[in-house]
Short mmCIF file of N, CA and C in Angstrom, two decimals:
data_model
loop_
_atom_site.label_atom_id
_atom_site.label_comp_id
_atom_site.label_asym_id
_atom_site.label_seq_id
_atom_site.Cartn_x
_atom_site.Cartn_y
_atom_site.Cartn_z
N GLY A 1 -16.46 17.32 -1.98
CA GLY A 1 -15.08 17.11 -2.34
C GLY A 1 -14.95 16.42 -3.67
N PRO A 2 -13.73 16.15 -4.07
CA PRO A 2 -13.49 15.48 -5.33
C PRO A 2 -13.93 14.02 -5.29
N GLY A 3 -14.00 13.39 -6.44
CA GLY A 3 -14.39 11.99 -6.55
C GLY A 3 -13.18 11.08 -6.57
N GLY A 4 -13.35 9.83 -7.02
CA GLY A 4 -12.31 8.82 -6.97
C GLY A 4 -11.32 8.88 -8.13
N PHE A 5 -10.35 7.97 -8.09
CA PHE A 5 -9.32 7.89 -9.11
C PHE A 5 -9.84 7.22 -10.36
N ASN A 6 -9.55 7.77 -11.52
CA ASN A 6 -9.83 7.19 -12.83
C ASN A 6 -8.59 7.36 -13.68
N ASP A 7 -8.70 7.06 -14.96
CA ASP A 7 -7.56 7.16 -15.86
C ASP A 7 -7.28 8.59 -16.28
N MET A 8 -6.01 8.83 -16.55
CA MET A 8 -5.55 10.09 -17.12
C MET A 8 -5.04 9.76 -18.52
N LYS A 9 -5.06 10.74 -19.42
CA LYS A 9 -4.50 10.52 -20.74
C LYS A 9 -3.78 11.78 -21.21
N ILE A 10 -2.90 11.60 -22.19
CA ILE A 10 -2.17 12.71 -22.78
C ILE A 10 -2.88 13.11 -24.07
N VAL A 11 -3.26 14.38 -24.18
CA VAL A 11 -3.92 14.92 -25.36
C VAL A 11 -3.18 16.20 -25.76
N SER A 12 -2.66 16.24 -26.97
CA SER A 12 -1.92 17.41 -27.46
C SER A 12 -0.84 17.85 -26.48
N ASN A 13 -0.11 16.88 -25.94
CA ASN A 13 0.99 17.11 -25.01
C ASN A 13 0.54 17.72 -23.68
N LEU A 14 -0.74 17.59 -23.34
CA LEU A 14 -1.27 18.02 -22.05
C LEU A 14 -1.91 16.82 -21.37
N CYS A 15 -1.97 16.84 -20.04
CA CYS A 15 -2.61 15.75 -19.30
C CYS A 15 -4.07 16.10 -19.08
N LEU A 16 -4.95 15.12 -19.34
CA LEU A 16 -6.38 15.34 -19.23
C LEU A 16 -7.03 14.17 -18.51
N GLY A 17 -7.87 14.45 -17.52
CA GLY A 17 -8.63 13.41 -16.85
C GLY A 17 -9.70 12.86 -17.76
N THR A 18 -9.88 11.54 -17.77
CA THR A 18 -10.88 10.93 -18.65
C THR A 18 -12.18 10.64 -17.93
N GLY A 19 -12.22 10.78 -16.62
CA GLY A 19 -13.44 10.62 -15.84
C GLY A 19 -13.51 11.80 -14.89
N PHE A 20 -14.51 11.82 -14.02
CA PHE A 20 -14.54 12.92 -13.07
C PHE A 20 -14.26 12.40 -11.68
N PRO A 21 -13.25 12.97 -11.10
CA PRO A 21 -12.02 13.41 -11.74
C PRO A 21 -11.07 12.24 -11.86
N ALA A 22 -9.88 12.48 -12.30
CA ALA A 22 -8.90 11.44 -12.54
C ALA A 22 -7.65 11.71 -11.73
N GLY A 23 -6.91 10.67 -11.43
CA GLY A 23 -5.68 10.82 -10.68
C GLY A 23 -4.61 9.87 -11.18
N ALA A 24 -3.37 10.26 -10.98
CA ALA A 24 -2.24 9.41 -11.36
C ALA A 24 -1.06 9.77 -10.48
N ARG A 25 -0.19 8.77 -10.26
CA ARG A 25 1.03 9.02 -9.49
C ARG A 25 2.22 8.51 -10.28
N VAL A 26 3.39 9.04 -9.97
CA VAL A 26 4.62 8.59 -10.60
C VAL A 26 4.91 7.17 -10.12
N ALA A 27 5.19 6.26 -11.04
CA ALA A 27 5.49 4.87 -10.67
C ALA A 27 6.97 4.70 -10.32
N THR A 28 7.85 5.23 -11.14
CA THR A 28 9.29 5.16 -10.88
C THR A 28 9.91 6.46 -11.36
N PRO A 29 10.98 6.93 -10.77
CA PRO A 29 11.74 6.33 -9.68
C PRO A 29 11.03 6.52 -8.34
N THR A 30 11.54 5.87 -7.31
CA THR A 30 11.01 6.03 -5.97
C THR A 30 11.50 7.35 -5.38
N PHE A 31 10.57 8.11 -4.81
CA PHE A 31 10.91 9.41 -4.22
C PHE A 31 11.12 9.29 -2.72
N ALA A 32 11.91 10.21 -2.18
CA ALA A 32 12.12 10.30 -0.73
C ALA A 32 10.82 10.75 -0.06
N ALA A 33 10.76 10.58 1.26
CA ALA A 33 9.57 11.01 2.01
C ALA A 33 9.36 12.52 1.88
N ASP A 34 10.44 13.29 1.97
CA ASP A 34 10.34 14.74 1.78
C ASP A 34 10.39 14.99 0.27
N GLN A 35 9.27 15.48 -0.27
CA GLN A 35 9.15 15.59 -1.71
C GLN A 35 8.27 16.77 -2.10
N LYS A 36 8.32 17.09 -3.39
CA LYS A 36 7.46 18.14 -3.92
C LYS A 36 6.96 17.72 -5.29
N ALA A 37 5.80 18.28 -5.65
CA ALA A 37 5.22 18.07 -6.97
C ALA A 37 4.59 19.38 -7.41
N SER A 38 4.70 19.69 -8.70
CA SER A 38 4.09 20.92 -9.20
C SER A 38 3.44 20.67 -10.55
N ILE A 39 2.41 21.47 -10.82
CA ILE A 39 1.69 21.42 -12.09
C ILE A 39 1.39 22.84 -12.53
N GLN A 40 1.22 22.97 -13.82
CA GLN A 40 0.85 24.26 -14.39
C GLN A 40 -0.54 24.15 -14.97
N ARG A 41 -1.37 25.11 -14.69
CA ARG A 41 -2.73 25.10 -15.18
C ARG A 41 -2.76 25.45 -16.67
N ALA A 42 -3.50 24.65 -17.42
CA ALA A 42 -3.71 24.96 -18.83
C ALA A 42 -4.92 25.88 -18.94
N ASN A 43 -5.51 25.96 -20.09
CA ASN A 43 -6.56 26.95 -20.32
C ASN A 43 -7.96 26.35 -20.18
N ASP A 44 -8.35 25.96 -18.99
CA ASP A 44 -9.74 25.60 -18.71
C ASP A 44 -10.01 25.86 -17.24
N SER A 45 -11.25 25.69 -16.81
CA SER A 45 -11.61 26.09 -15.45
C SER A 45 -12.12 24.95 -14.59
N ASN A 46 -11.86 23.70 -14.99
CA ASN A 46 -12.28 22.57 -14.16
C ASN A 46 -11.34 22.41 -12.97
N GLY A 47 -11.78 21.66 -11.96
CA GLY A 47 -10.98 21.44 -10.77
C GLY A 47 -9.74 20.61 -11.07
N PHE A 48 -8.67 20.89 -10.32
CA PHE A 48 -7.43 20.14 -10.48
C PHE A 48 -6.64 20.20 -9.19
N GLY A 49 -5.66 19.31 -9.07
CA GLY A 49 -4.85 19.31 -7.87
C GLY A 49 -3.51 18.66 -8.07
N VAL A 50 -2.68 18.85 -7.08
CA VAL A 50 -1.36 18.25 -7.05
C VAL A 50 -1.27 17.41 -5.78
N MET A 51 -0.57 16.26 -5.88
CA MET A 51 -0.52 15.30 -4.78
C MET A 51 0.92 14.96 -4.39
N VAL A 52 1.08 14.57 -3.13
CA VAL A 52 2.36 14.06 -2.63
C VAL A 52 2.09 12.85 -1.76
N ARG A 53 3.12 12.01 -1.63
CA ARG A 53 3.07 10.80 -0.80
C ARG A 53 1.90 9.88 -1.14
N VAL A 54 1.68 9.66 -2.42
CA VAL A 54 0.59 8.79 -2.88
C VAL A 54 1.11 7.37 -3.00
N ASN A 55 0.43 6.42 -2.35
CA ASN A 55 0.86 5.02 -2.47
C ASN A 55 0.03 4.29 -3.53
N SER A 56 0.31 3.02 -3.73
CA SER A 56 -0.36 2.26 -4.78
C SER A 56 -1.84 2.02 -4.49
N SER A 57 -2.28 2.23 -3.26
CA SER A 57 -3.70 2.09 -2.90
C SER A 57 -4.48 3.40 -3.09
N GLY A 58 -3.77 4.48 -3.42
CA GLY A 58 -4.44 5.77 -3.60
C GLY A 58 -4.46 6.63 -2.36
N ASP A 59 -3.76 6.21 -1.29
CA ASP A 59 -3.62 7.06 -0.11
C ASP A 59 -2.61 8.16 -0.42
N GLY A 60 -2.87 9.38 0.01
CA GLY A 60 -1.93 10.46 -0.20
C GLY A 60 -2.52 11.80 0.18
N TYR A 61 -1.74 12.84 0.00
CA TYR A 61 -2.18 14.20 0.29
C TYR A 61 -2.47 14.94 -1.01
N LEU A 62 -3.54 15.73 -1.00
CA LEU A 62 -3.99 16.44 -2.19
C LEU A 62 -4.27 17.90 -1.84
N ALA A 63 -3.76 18.81 -2.67
CA ALA A 63 -4.17 20.22 -2.64
C ALA A 63 -5.02 20.41 -3.88
N TYR A 64 -6.31 20.66 -3.69
CA TYR A 64 -7.28 20.66 -4.79
C TYR A 64 -7.87 22.05 -4.99
N VAL A 65 -7.80 22.53 -6.23
CA VAL A 65 -8.35 23.84 -6.59
C VAL A 65 -9.71 23.62 -7.23
N ASP A 66 -10.72 24.25 -6.66
CA ASP A 66 -12.07 24.14 -7.18
C ASP A 66 -12.66 25.54 -7.26
N GLY A 67 -13.12 25.92 -8.42
CA GLY A 67 -13.71 27.24 -8.57
C GLY A 67 -12.72 28.37 -8.71
N ASP A 68 -11.47 28.05 -8.98
CA ASP A 68 -10.41 29.03 -9.27
C ASP A 68 -9.95 29.87 -8.09
N THR A 69 -10.72 29.98 -7.02
CA THR A 69 -10.32 30.87 -5.93
C THR A 69 -10.28 30.18 -4.57
N SER A 70 -10.32 28.86 -4.54
CA SER A 70 -10.29 28.14 -3.28
C SER A 70 -9.44 26.88 -3.41
N VAL A 71 -8.55 26.67 -2.45
CA VAL A 71 -7.74 25.46 -2.40
C VAL A 71 -8.11 24.72 -1.12
N THR A 72 -8.40 23.42 -1.28
CA THR A 72 -8.71 22.58 -0.13
C THR A 72 -7.68 21.48 -0.05
N PHE A 73 -7.17 21.23 1.16
CA PHE A 73 -6.23 20.14 1.40
C PHE A 73 -7.02 18.91 1.84
N TYR A 74 -6.66 17.76 1.28
CA TYR A 74 -7.30 16.50 1.65
C TYR A 74 -6.26 15.46 2.01
N LYS A 75 -6.63 14.62 2.98
CA LYS A 75 -5.91 13.38 3.24
C LYS A 75 -6.76 12.30 2.57
N VAL A 76 -6.27 11.77 1.46
CA VAL A 76 -7.02 10.83 0.64
C VAL A 76 -6.76 9.41 1.13
N VAL A 77 -7.84 8.63 1.26
CA VAL A 77 -7.75 7.23 1.70
C VAL A 77 -8.30 6.35 0.59
N GLY A 78 -7.45 5.46 0.09
CA GLY A 78 -7.89 4.49 -0.91
C GLY A 78 -8.33 5.09 -2.23
N GLY A 79 -7.95 6.32 -2.50
CA GLY A 79 -8.30 6.96 -3.76
C GLY A 79 -9.75 7.39 -3.87
N SER A 80 -10.56 7.16 -2.80
CA SER A 80 -11.97 7.51 -2.92
C SER A 80 -12.56 8.20 -1.69
N THR A 81 -11.86 8.21 -0.57
CA THR A 81 -12.33 8.90 0.63
C THR A 81 -11.45 10.12 0.84
N PHE A 82 -12.08 11.29 0.93
CA PHE A 82 -11.36 12.55 1.00
C PHE A 82 -11.65 13.23 2.32
N ASN A 83 -10.68 13.17 3.25
CA ASN A 83 -10.82 13.80 4.55
C ASN A 83 -10.18 15.19 4.50
N GLU A 84 -11.01 16.21 4.66
CA GLU A 84 -10.53 17.58 4.53
C GLU A 84 -9.64 17.96 5.70
N ILE A 85 -8.51 18.58 5.36
CA ILE A 85 -7.62 19.17 6.36
C ILE A 85 -7.96 20.66 6.35
N THR A 86 -8.73 21.10 7.33
CA THR A 86 -9.30 22.44 7.32
C THR A 86 -8.32 23.47 7.87
N PRO A 87 -8.58 24.74 7.61
CA PRO A 87 -9.61 25.28 6.73
C PRO A 87 -9.11 25.36 5.29
N ASN A 88 -10.04 25.58 4.35
CA ASN A 88 -9.61 25.77 2.97
C ASN A 88 -8.98 27.16 2.85
N VAL A 89 -8.34 27.42 1.72
CA VAL A 89 -7.57 28.64 1.53
C VAL A 89 -8.14 29.44 0.37
N GLY A 90 -8.48 30.69 0.61
CA GLY A 90 -8.91 31.57 -0.47
C GLY A 90 -7.70 32.15 -1.18
N ILE A 91 -7.74 32.16 -2.50
CA ILE A 91 -6.64 32.70 -3.30
C ILE A 91 -7.22 33.58 -4.40
N THR A 92 -6.39 34.45 -4.97
CA THR A 92 -6.85 35.19 -6.14
C THR A 92 -7.00 34.21 -7.29
N ALA A 93 -7.86 34.52 -8.21
CA ALA A 93 -8.20 33.60 -9.30
C ALA A 93 -6.97 33.11 -10.04
N LEU A 94 -6.95 31.80 -10.28
CA LEU A 94 -5.87 31.19 -11.04
C LEU A 94 -6.15 31.34 -12.53
N GLY A 95 -5.10 31.56 -13.28
CA GLY A 95 -5.25 31.66 -14.72
C GLY A 95 -4.38 30.65 -15.42
N ALA A 96 -4.54 30.55 -16.73
CA ALA A 96 -3.69 29.67 -17.53
C ALA A 96 -2.24 30.05 -17.31
N GLY A 97 -1.41 29.06 -17.07
CA GLY A 97 0.01 29.29 -16.85
C GLY A 97 0.42 29.39 -15.40
N ASP A 98 -0.54 29.56 -14.48
CA ASP A 98 -0.19 29.59 -13.06
C ASP A 98 0.28 28.20 -12.61
N THR A 99 1.26 28.18 -11.72
CA THR A 99 1.84 26.93 -11.23
C THR A 99 1.51 26.75 -9.76
N LEU A 100 1.10 25.54 -9.41
CA LEU A 100 0.90 25.15 -8.01
C LEU A 100 1.91 24.08 -7.65
N GLU A 101 2.52 24.22 -6.49
CA GLU A 101 3.47 23.24 -6.00
C GLU A 101 3.07 22.85 -4.58
N LEU A 102 3.12 21.56 -4.29
CA LEU A 102 2.83 21.04 -2.96
C LEU A 102 4.07 20.33 -2.45
N ARG A 103 4.47 20.65 -1.22
CA ARG A 103 5.63 20.01 -0.59
C ARG A 103 5.18 19.27 0.66
N ALA A 104 5.79 18.11 0.89
CA ALA A 104 5.54 17.33 2.11
C ALA A 104 6.87 17.10 2.80
N THR A 105 6.93 17.44 4.10
CA THR A 105 8.13 17.21 4.89
C THR A 105 7.74 16.65 6.25
N GLY A 106 8.68 15.91 6.86
CA GLY A 106 8.47 15.37 8.20
C GLY A 106 7.78 14.02 8.18
N THR A 107 7.91 13.28 9.29
CA THR A 107 7.27 11.96 9.36
C THR A 107 6.37 11.79 10.59
N SER A 108 6.80 12.19 11.78
CA SER A 108 5.90 12.06 12.94
C SER A 108 4.75 13.07 12.82
N THR A 109 5.05 14.20 12.25
CA THR A 109 4.05 15.18 11.81
C THR A 109 4.42 15.57 10.39
N THR A 110 3.48 15.44 9.48
CA THR A 110 3.72 15.85 8.10
C THR A 110 3.30 17.30 7.94
N THR A 111 4.19 18.10 7.39
CA THR A 111 3.87 19.49 7.05
C THR A 111 3.68 19.58 5.54
N LEU A 112 2.55 20.11 5.14
CA LEU A 112 2.23 20.34 3.74
C LEU A 112 2.31 21.83 3.48
N GLU A 113 3.08 22.22 2.48
CA GLU A 113 3.20 23.64 2.14
C GLU A 113 2.83 23.82 0.67
N LEU A 114 1.96 24.79 0.42
CA LEU A 114 1.48 25.08 -0.92
C LEU A 114 2.13 26.36 -1.43
N PHE A 115 2.63 26.29 -2.68
CA PHE A 115 3.22 27.44 -3.35
C PHE A 115 2.42 27.75 -4.61
N ARG A 116 2.29 29.02 -4.89
CA ARG A 116 1.67 29.47 -6.14
C ARG A 116 2.70 30.34 -6.86
N ASN A 117 3.06 29.93 -8.06
CA ASN A 117 4.07 30.65 -8.84
C ASN A 117 5.33 30.94 -8.02
N GLY A 118 5.74 29.93 -7.22
CA GLY A 118 6.97 30.02 -6.45
C GLY A 118 6.88 30.72 -5.12
N VAL A 119 5.72 31.25 -4.76
CA VAL A 119 5.54 31.98 -3.50
C VAL A 119 4.68 31.14 -2.54
N SER A 120 5.16 30.95 -1.32
CA SER A 120 4.42 30.17 -0.33
C SER A 120 3.07 30.83 -0.03
N VAL A 121 2.00 30.00 -0.06
CA VAL A 121 0.65 30.49 0.18
C VAL A 121 0.18 30.12 1.59
N THR A 122 0.42 28.88 1.99
CA THR A 122 -0.06 28.41 3.30
C THR A 122 0.56 27.06 3.63
N THR A 123 0.43 26.66 4.90
CA THR A 123 0.85 25.33 5.32
C THR A 123 -0.27 24.68 6.12
N ARG A 124 -0.25 23.36 6.12
CA ARG A 124 -1.14 22.54 6.94
C ARG A 124 -0.30 21.42 7.54
N THR A 125 -0.74 20.87 8.67
CA THR A 125 -0.02 19.75 9.27
C THR A 125 -0.97 18.58 9.52
N ASP A 126 -0.39 17.39 9.53
CA ASP A 126 -1.12 16.16 9.84
C ASP A 126 -0.27 15.36 10.81
N SER A 127 -0.77 15.21 12.04
CA SER A 127 -0.05 14.43 13.05
C SER A 127 -0.82 13.19 13.47
N THR A 128 -1.97 12.94 12.83
CA THR A 128 -2.79 11.77 13.14
C THR A 128 -2.53 10.69 12.10
N ALA A 129 -1.66 9.74 12.42
CA ALA A 129 -1.26 8.68 11.49
C ALA A 129 -0.89 9.26 10.13
N PRO A 130 0.10 10.17 10.11
CA PRO A 130 0.45 10.81 8.84
C PRO A 130 1.06 9.82 7.85
N TYR A 131 0.85 10.11 6.57
CA TYR A 131 1.51 9.33 5.54
C TYR A 131 2.99 9.71 5.54
N THR A 132 3.87 8.72 5.49
CA THR A 132 5.30 8.97 5.61
C THR A 132 6.09 8.63 4.36
N SER A 133 5.43 8.09 3.36
CA SER A 133 6.12 7.77 2.11
C SER A 133 5.09 7.72 0.99
N GLY A 134 5.57 7.58 -0.23
CA GLY A 134 4.70 7.51 -1.40
C GLY A 134 5.29 8.33 -2.53
N GLN A 135 4.51 8.54 -3.56
CA GLN A 135 4.97 9.16 -4.78
C GLN A 135 4.19 10.46 -5.07
N PRO A 136 4.80 11.38 -5.79
CA PRO A 136 4.07 12.57 -6.23
C PRO A 136 3.03 12.20 -7.28
N GLY A 137 2.00 13.05 -7.43
CA GLY A 137 0.98 12.77 -8.42
C GLY A 137 0.16 13.98 -8.79
N ILE A 138 -0.83 13.73 -9.65
CA ILE A 138 -1.74 14.77 -10.13
C ILE A 138 -3.16 14.28 -9.99
N TYR A 139 -4.09 15.22 -10.01
CA TYR A 139 -5.49 14.87 -9.79
C TYR A 139 -6.38 15.93 -10.42
N GLY A 140 -7.49 15.52 -11.01
CA GLY A 140 -8.44 16.51 -11.47
C GLY A 140 -9.20 16.13 -12.71
N ASN A 141 -10.12 16.97 -13.04
CA ASN A 141 -10.91 16.86 -14.27
C ASN A 141 -10.62 18.11 -15.09
N SER A 142 -9.34 18.34 -15.29
CA SER A 142 -8.88 19.56 -15.92
C SER A 142 -7.72 19.22 -16.84
N THR A 143 -7.33 20.16 -17.64
CA THR A 143 -6.16 20.01 -18.48
C THR A 143 -4.99 20.69 -17.79
N ILE A 144 -3.94 19.92 -17.52
CA ILE A 144 -2.77 20.46 -16.83
C ILE A 144 -1.52 20.21 -17.66
N ASP A 145 -0.49 20.98 -17.36
CA ASP A 145 0.73 20.93 -18.14
C ASP A 145 1.93 21.01 -17.18
N ASN A 146 3.08 20.64 -17.70
CA ASN A 146 4.37 20.83 -17.01
C ASN A 146 4.39 20.27 -15.59
N PHE A 147 4.01 19.01 -15.44
CA PHE A 147 4.16 18.33 -14.15
C PHE A 147 5.63 18.12 -13.88
N SER A 148 6.02 18.37 -12.63
CA SER A 148 7.38 18.04 -12.21
C SER A 148 7.35 17.58 -10.77
N ALA A 149 8.34 16.80 -10.40
CA ALA A 149 8.43 16.27 -9.04
C ALA A 149 9.89 16.08 -8.68
N ALA A 150 10.21 16.22 -7.39
CA ALA A 150 11.58 16.06 -6.95
C ALA A 150 11.61 15.77 -5.45
N ASP A 151 12.72 15.17 -5.01
CA ASP A 151 12.98 15.05 -3.59
C ASP A 151 13.35 16.42 -3.04
N LEU A 152 13.07 16.63 -1.76
CA LEU A 152 13.50 17.87 -1.10
C LEU A 152 14.77 17.61 -0.30
#
């Protein structure tokens, strides 16, 4: 799985991880529990992901793309422990400009739904001590563009 949280930086108006890999979350404003985050892939092939319900300790949900054709969902603990929510999802190869969006809804059971270019790809659920609040974020050792986040 992916590694721990490190710094992110802005290079030529794109977000780039400075370690392997890097993560960041929105600090303000505070988002509702039901939320979404999306990112657009820039022109490289390193792993990247989109996160929801990330708290200040690095707990949150991550949809991580590794190898361009596989997405794995993780329940991240403390920014460094990655518990896979199985199974992973095979997708057609992602290219520059493709957008991934992750949505989180519900509190007693959290439903995670992944979209690619606006089309739903799959859902996963977490009913074992699910995360019920936090902020949207990004993750990876890749160059990403056009991050956006909103309440649902």
